[in-house]
Short mmCIF file of C-alpha atoms and ligand atoms in Angstrom, two decimals:
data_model
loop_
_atom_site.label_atom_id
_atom_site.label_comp_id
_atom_site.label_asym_id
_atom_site.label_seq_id
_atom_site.Cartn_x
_atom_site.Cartn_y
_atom_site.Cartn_z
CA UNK A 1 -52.65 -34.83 -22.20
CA UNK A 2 -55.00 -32.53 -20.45
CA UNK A 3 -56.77 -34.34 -17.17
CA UNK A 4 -60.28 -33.61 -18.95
CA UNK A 5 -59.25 -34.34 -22.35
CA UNK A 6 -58.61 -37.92 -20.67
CA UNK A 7 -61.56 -37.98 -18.49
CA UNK A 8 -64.24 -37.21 -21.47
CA UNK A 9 -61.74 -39.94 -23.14
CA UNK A 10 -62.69 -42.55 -20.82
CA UNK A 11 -66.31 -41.49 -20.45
CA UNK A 12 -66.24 -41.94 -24.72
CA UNK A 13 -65.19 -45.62 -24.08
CA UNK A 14 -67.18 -46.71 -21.54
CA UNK A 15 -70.42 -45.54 -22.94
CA UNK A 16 -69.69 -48.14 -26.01
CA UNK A 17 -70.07 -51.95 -25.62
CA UNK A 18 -67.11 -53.92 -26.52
CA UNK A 19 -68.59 -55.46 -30.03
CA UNK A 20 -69.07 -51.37 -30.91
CA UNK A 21 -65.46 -50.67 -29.91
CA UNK A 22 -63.99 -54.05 -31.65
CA UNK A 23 -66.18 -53.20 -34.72
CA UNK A 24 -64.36 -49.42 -34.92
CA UNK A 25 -61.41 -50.50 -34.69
CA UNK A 26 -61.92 -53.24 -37.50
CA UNK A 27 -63.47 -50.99 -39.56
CA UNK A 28 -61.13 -48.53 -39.06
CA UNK A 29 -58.41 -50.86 -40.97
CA UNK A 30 -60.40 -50.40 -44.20
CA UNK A 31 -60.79 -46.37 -43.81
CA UNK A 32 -57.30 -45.85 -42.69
CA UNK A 33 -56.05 -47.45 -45.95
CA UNK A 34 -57.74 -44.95 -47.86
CA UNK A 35 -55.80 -42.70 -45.91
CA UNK A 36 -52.61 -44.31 -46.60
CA UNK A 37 -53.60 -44.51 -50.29
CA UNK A 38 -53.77 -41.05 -50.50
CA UNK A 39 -50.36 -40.37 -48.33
CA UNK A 40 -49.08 -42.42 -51.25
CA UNK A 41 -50.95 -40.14 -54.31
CA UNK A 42 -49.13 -36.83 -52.65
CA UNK A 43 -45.92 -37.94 -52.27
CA UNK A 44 -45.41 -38.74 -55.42
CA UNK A 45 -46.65 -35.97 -56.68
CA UNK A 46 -44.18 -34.22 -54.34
CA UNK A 47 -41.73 -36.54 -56.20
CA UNK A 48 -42.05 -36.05 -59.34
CA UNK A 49 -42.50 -31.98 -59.24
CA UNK A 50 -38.82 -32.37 -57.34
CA UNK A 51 -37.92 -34.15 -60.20
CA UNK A 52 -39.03 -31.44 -63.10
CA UNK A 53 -37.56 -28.42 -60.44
CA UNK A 54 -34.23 -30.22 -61.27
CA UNK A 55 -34.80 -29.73 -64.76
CA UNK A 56 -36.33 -25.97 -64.91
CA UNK A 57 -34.15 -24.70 -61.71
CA UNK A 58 -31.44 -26.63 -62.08
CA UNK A 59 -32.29 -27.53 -57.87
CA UNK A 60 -33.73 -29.31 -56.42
CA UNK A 61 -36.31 -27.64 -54.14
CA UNK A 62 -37.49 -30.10 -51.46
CA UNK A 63 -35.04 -31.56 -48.72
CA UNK A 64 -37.07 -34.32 -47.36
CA UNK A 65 -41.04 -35.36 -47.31
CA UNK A 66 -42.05 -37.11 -43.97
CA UNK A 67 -45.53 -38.40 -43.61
CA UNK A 68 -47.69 -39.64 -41.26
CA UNK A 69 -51.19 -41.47 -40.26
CA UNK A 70 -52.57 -39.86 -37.23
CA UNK A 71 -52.73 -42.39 -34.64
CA UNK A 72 -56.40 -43.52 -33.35
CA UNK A 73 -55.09 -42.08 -29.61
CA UNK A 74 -54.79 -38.31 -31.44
CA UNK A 75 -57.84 -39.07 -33.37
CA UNK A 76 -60.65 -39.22 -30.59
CA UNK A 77 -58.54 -36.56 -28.60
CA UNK A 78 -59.52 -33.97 -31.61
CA UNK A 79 -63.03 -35.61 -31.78
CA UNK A 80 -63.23 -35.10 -28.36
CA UNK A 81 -61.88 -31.72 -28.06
CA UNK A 82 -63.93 -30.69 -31.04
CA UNK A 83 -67.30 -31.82 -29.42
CA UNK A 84 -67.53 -34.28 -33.01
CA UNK A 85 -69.24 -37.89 -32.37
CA UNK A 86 -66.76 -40.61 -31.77
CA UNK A 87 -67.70 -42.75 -34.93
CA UNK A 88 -66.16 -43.63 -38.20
CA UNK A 89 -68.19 -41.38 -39.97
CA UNK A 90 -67.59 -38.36 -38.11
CA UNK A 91 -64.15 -39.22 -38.33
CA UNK A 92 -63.91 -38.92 -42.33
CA UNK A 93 -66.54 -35.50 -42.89
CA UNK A 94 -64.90 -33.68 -39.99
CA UNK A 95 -60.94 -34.33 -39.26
CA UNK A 96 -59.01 -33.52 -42.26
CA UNK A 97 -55.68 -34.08 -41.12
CA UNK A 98 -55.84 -37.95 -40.65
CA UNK A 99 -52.90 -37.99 -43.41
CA UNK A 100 -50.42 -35.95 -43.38
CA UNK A 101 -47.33 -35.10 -45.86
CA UNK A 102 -44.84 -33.01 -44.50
CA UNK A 103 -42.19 -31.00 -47.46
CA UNK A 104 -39.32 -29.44 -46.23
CA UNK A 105 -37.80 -27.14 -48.64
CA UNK A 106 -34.19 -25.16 -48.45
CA UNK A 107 -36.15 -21.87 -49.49
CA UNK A 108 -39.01 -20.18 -48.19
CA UNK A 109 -40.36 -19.21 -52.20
CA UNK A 110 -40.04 -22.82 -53.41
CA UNK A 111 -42.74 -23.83 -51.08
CA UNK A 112 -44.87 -21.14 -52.78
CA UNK A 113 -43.70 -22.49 -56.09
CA UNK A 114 -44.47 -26.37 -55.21
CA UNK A 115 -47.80 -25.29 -53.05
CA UNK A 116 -49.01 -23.78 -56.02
CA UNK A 117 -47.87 -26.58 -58.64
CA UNK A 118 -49.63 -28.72 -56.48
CA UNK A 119 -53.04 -27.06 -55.91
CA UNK A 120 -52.67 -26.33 -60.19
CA UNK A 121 -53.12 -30.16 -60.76
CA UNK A 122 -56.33 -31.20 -62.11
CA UNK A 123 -57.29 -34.21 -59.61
CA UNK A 124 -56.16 -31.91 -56.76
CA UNK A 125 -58.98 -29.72 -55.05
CA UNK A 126 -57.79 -26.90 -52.12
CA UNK A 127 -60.11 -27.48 -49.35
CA UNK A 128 -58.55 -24.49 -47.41
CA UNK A 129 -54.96 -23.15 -46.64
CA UNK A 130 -53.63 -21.80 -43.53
CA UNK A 131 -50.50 -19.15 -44.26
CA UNK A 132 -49.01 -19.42 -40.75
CA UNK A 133 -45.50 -18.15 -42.80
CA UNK A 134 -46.84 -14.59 -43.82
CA UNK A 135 -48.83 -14.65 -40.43
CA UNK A 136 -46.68 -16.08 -37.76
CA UNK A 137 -49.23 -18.13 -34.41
CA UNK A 138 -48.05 -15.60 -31.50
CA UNK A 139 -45.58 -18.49 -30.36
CA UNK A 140 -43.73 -17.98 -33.70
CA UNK A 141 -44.67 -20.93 -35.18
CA UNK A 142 -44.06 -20.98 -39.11
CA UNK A 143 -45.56 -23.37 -41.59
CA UNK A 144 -47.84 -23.14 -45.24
CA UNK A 145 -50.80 -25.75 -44.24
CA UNK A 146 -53.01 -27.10 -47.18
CA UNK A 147 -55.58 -29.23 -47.00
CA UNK A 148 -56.36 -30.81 -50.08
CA UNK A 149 -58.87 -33.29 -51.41
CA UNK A 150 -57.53 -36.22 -53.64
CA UNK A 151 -59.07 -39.05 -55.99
CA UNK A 152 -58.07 -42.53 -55.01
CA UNK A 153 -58.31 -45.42 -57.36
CA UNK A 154 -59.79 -48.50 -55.92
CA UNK A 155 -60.13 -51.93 -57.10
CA UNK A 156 -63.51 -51.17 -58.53
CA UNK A 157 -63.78 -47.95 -56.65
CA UNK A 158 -62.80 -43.96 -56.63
CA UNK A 159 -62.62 -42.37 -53.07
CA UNK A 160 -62.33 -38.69 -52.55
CA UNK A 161 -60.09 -38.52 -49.58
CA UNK A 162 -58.62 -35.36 -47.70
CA UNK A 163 -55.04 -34.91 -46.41
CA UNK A 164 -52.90 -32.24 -44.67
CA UNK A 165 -49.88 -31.02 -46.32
CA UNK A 166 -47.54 -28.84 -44.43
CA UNK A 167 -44.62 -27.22 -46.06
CA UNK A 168 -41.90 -25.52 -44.78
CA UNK A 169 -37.89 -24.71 -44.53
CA UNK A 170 -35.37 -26.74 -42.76
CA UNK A 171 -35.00 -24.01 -40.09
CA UNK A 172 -38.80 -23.96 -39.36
CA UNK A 173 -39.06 -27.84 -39.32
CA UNK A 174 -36.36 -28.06 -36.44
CA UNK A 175 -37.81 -24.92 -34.48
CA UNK A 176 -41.04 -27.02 -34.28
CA UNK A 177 -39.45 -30.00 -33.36
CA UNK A 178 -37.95 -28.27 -30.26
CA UNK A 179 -41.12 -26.72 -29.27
CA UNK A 180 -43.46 -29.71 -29.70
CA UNK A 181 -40.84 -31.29 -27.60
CA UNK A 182 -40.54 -28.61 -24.83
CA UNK A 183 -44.04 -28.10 -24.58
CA UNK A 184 -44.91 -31.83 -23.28
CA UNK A 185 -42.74 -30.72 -20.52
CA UNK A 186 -44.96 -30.35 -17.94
CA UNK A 187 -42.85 -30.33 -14.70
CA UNK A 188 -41.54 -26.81 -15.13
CA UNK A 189 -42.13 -23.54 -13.29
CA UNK A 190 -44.35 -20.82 -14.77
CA UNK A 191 -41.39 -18.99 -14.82
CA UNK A 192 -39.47 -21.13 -16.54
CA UNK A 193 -42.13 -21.74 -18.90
CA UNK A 194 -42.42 -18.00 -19.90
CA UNK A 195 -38.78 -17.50 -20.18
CA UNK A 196 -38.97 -20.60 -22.52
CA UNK A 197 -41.65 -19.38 -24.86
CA UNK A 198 -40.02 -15.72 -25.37
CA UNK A 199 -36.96 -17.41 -26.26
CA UNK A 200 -38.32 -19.56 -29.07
CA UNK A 201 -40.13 -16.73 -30.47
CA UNK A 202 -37.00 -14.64 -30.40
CA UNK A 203 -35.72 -17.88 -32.27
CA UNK A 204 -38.11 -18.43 -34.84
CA UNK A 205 -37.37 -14.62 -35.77
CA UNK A 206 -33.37 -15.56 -36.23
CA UNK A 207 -34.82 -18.60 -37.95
CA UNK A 208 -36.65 -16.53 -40.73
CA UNK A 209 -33.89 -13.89 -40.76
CA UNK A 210 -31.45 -16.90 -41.58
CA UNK A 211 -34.20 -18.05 -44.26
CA UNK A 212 -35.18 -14.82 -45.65
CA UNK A 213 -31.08 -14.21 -46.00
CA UNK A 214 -30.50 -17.45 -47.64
CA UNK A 215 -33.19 -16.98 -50.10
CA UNK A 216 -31.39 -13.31 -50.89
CA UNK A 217 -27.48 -15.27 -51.44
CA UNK A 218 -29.24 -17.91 -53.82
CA UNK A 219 -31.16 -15.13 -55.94
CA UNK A 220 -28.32 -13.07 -55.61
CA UNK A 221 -25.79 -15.90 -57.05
CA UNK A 222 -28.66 -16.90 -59.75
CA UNK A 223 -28.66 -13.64 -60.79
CA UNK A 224 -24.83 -12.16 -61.22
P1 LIG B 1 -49.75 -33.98 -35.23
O1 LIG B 1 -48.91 -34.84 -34.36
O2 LIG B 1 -48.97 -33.34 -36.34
O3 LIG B 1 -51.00 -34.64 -35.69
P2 LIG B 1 -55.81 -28.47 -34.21
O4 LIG B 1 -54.73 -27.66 -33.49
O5 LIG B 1 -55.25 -29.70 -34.88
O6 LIG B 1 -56.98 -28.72 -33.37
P3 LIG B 1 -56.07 -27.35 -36.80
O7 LIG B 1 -56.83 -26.17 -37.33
O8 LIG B 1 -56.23 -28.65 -37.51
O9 LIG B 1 -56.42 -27.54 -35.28
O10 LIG B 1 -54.58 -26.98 -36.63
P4 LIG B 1 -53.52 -26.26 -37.56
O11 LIG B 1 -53.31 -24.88 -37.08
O12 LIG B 1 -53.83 -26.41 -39.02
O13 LIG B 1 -52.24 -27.13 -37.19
C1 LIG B 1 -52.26 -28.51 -37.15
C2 LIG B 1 -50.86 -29.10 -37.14
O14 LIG B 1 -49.86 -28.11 -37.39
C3 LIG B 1 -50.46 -29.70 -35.79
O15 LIG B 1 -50.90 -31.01 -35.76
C4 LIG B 1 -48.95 -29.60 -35.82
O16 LIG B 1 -48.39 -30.63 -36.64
C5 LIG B 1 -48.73 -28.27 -36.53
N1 LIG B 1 -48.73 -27.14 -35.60
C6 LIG B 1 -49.67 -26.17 -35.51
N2 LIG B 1 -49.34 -25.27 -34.58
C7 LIG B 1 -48.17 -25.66 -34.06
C8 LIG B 1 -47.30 -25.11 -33.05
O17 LIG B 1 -47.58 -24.09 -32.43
N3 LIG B 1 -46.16 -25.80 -32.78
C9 LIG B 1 -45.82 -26.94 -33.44
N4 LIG B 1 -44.67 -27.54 -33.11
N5 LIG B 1 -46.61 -27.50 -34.39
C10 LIG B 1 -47.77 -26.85 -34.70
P5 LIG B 1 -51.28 -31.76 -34.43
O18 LIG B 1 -52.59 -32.39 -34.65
O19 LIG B 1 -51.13 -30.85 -33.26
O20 LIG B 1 -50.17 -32.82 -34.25
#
């Protein structure tokens, strides 16, 4: 982490007493499980519309679902880095990616096709959607983002809740496992560094080459 990231970090904490920190935390128990709740709601819907593909395509279309609860460290880091205030409230109207669901499909146009079955259902409302697949970040990174806002049932309660879901191929899910990964290297020469970063792009290209030709064998085999 960033040496000011962790200074404004520890300025955060120390301008809250103890009882205010203790009480965040606690409370934070109660919000978090909407959170999980809603991890929960999307997965299964993930489920089940990888159940029907079977049917209609005779495939099925996702390869795994990972999810994930952002953890409170990463959660005042973006507060903190996003100049939002460091309390509960802030945390729920401004980060939407405190839950996250994570689709990995074998083809690039079933994550179209599951995106948009998903964003079709009637409890489901698109808060925004980030195409980072039809427009590449510079470092080649490849991914469909949605955020999406959810109803969760309650004992005696509904809760809107947003989540992040990110879908993409097998190929782009292990490109951005090596880069997360190589990036928290620190210790490396700016040389190095470069030389690192203009291979990875020139390897998320092969990537989508190897996806885009995939996709091209399966419609050609569907379609002899
Ligand atoms: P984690 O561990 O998944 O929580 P932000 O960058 O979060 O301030 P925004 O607009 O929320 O801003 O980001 P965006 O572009 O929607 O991307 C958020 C998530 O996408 C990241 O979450 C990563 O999971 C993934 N991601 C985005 N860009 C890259 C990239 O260049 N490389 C890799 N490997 N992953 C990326 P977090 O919060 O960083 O991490």
């Amino acid at each position: 982490m960033k040496t000011e990231i962790k200074e404004q970090l520890k300025t955060a904490f120390e301008s809250k007493t103890e009882e205010e920190i203790r009480e965040m935390i606690e409370n934070a128990h109660g919000l978090m499980s909407y959170y999980r709740c809603a991890i929960l709601e999307i997965e299964t819907k993930f489920r089940v519309l990888n159940e029907q593909f079977s049917i209609s395509f005779e495939r099925n279309p996702i390869e795994s679902i990972r999810t994930r609860l952002k953890t409170p460290h990463s959660i005042q880091e973006k507060l903190i880095r996003r100049g939002f205030p460091l309390t509960l409230e802030s945390i729920e109207e401004n980060l939407y990616d405190i839950a996250g669901i994570r689709v990995i499909c074998t083809y690039i146009d079933d994550i179209y096709k599951l995106a948009d079955c998903l964003i079709n259902q009637d409890d489901i409302t698109l808060v925004s959607m980030k195409d980072y697949i039809k427009n590449p970040k510079e470092n080649g990174y490849r991914s469909l983002h949605l955020i999406v806002e959810i109803p969760i049932f309650l004992v005696g309660e509904k809760k809107l809740v947003k989540a992040e879901v990110q879908l993409r191929t097998v190929s782009m899910e292990s490109w951005s496992n090596v880069e997360h990964s190589l990036c928290y290297k620190k210790d490396i020469s700016p040389e190095l560094k470069a030389e690192t970063s203009k291979k990875l792009l020139e390897y998320a290209d092969a990537c989508n080459k190897i996806d885009l030709g995939m996709q091209e064998l399966r419609e050609r085999v569907e379609n002899r």
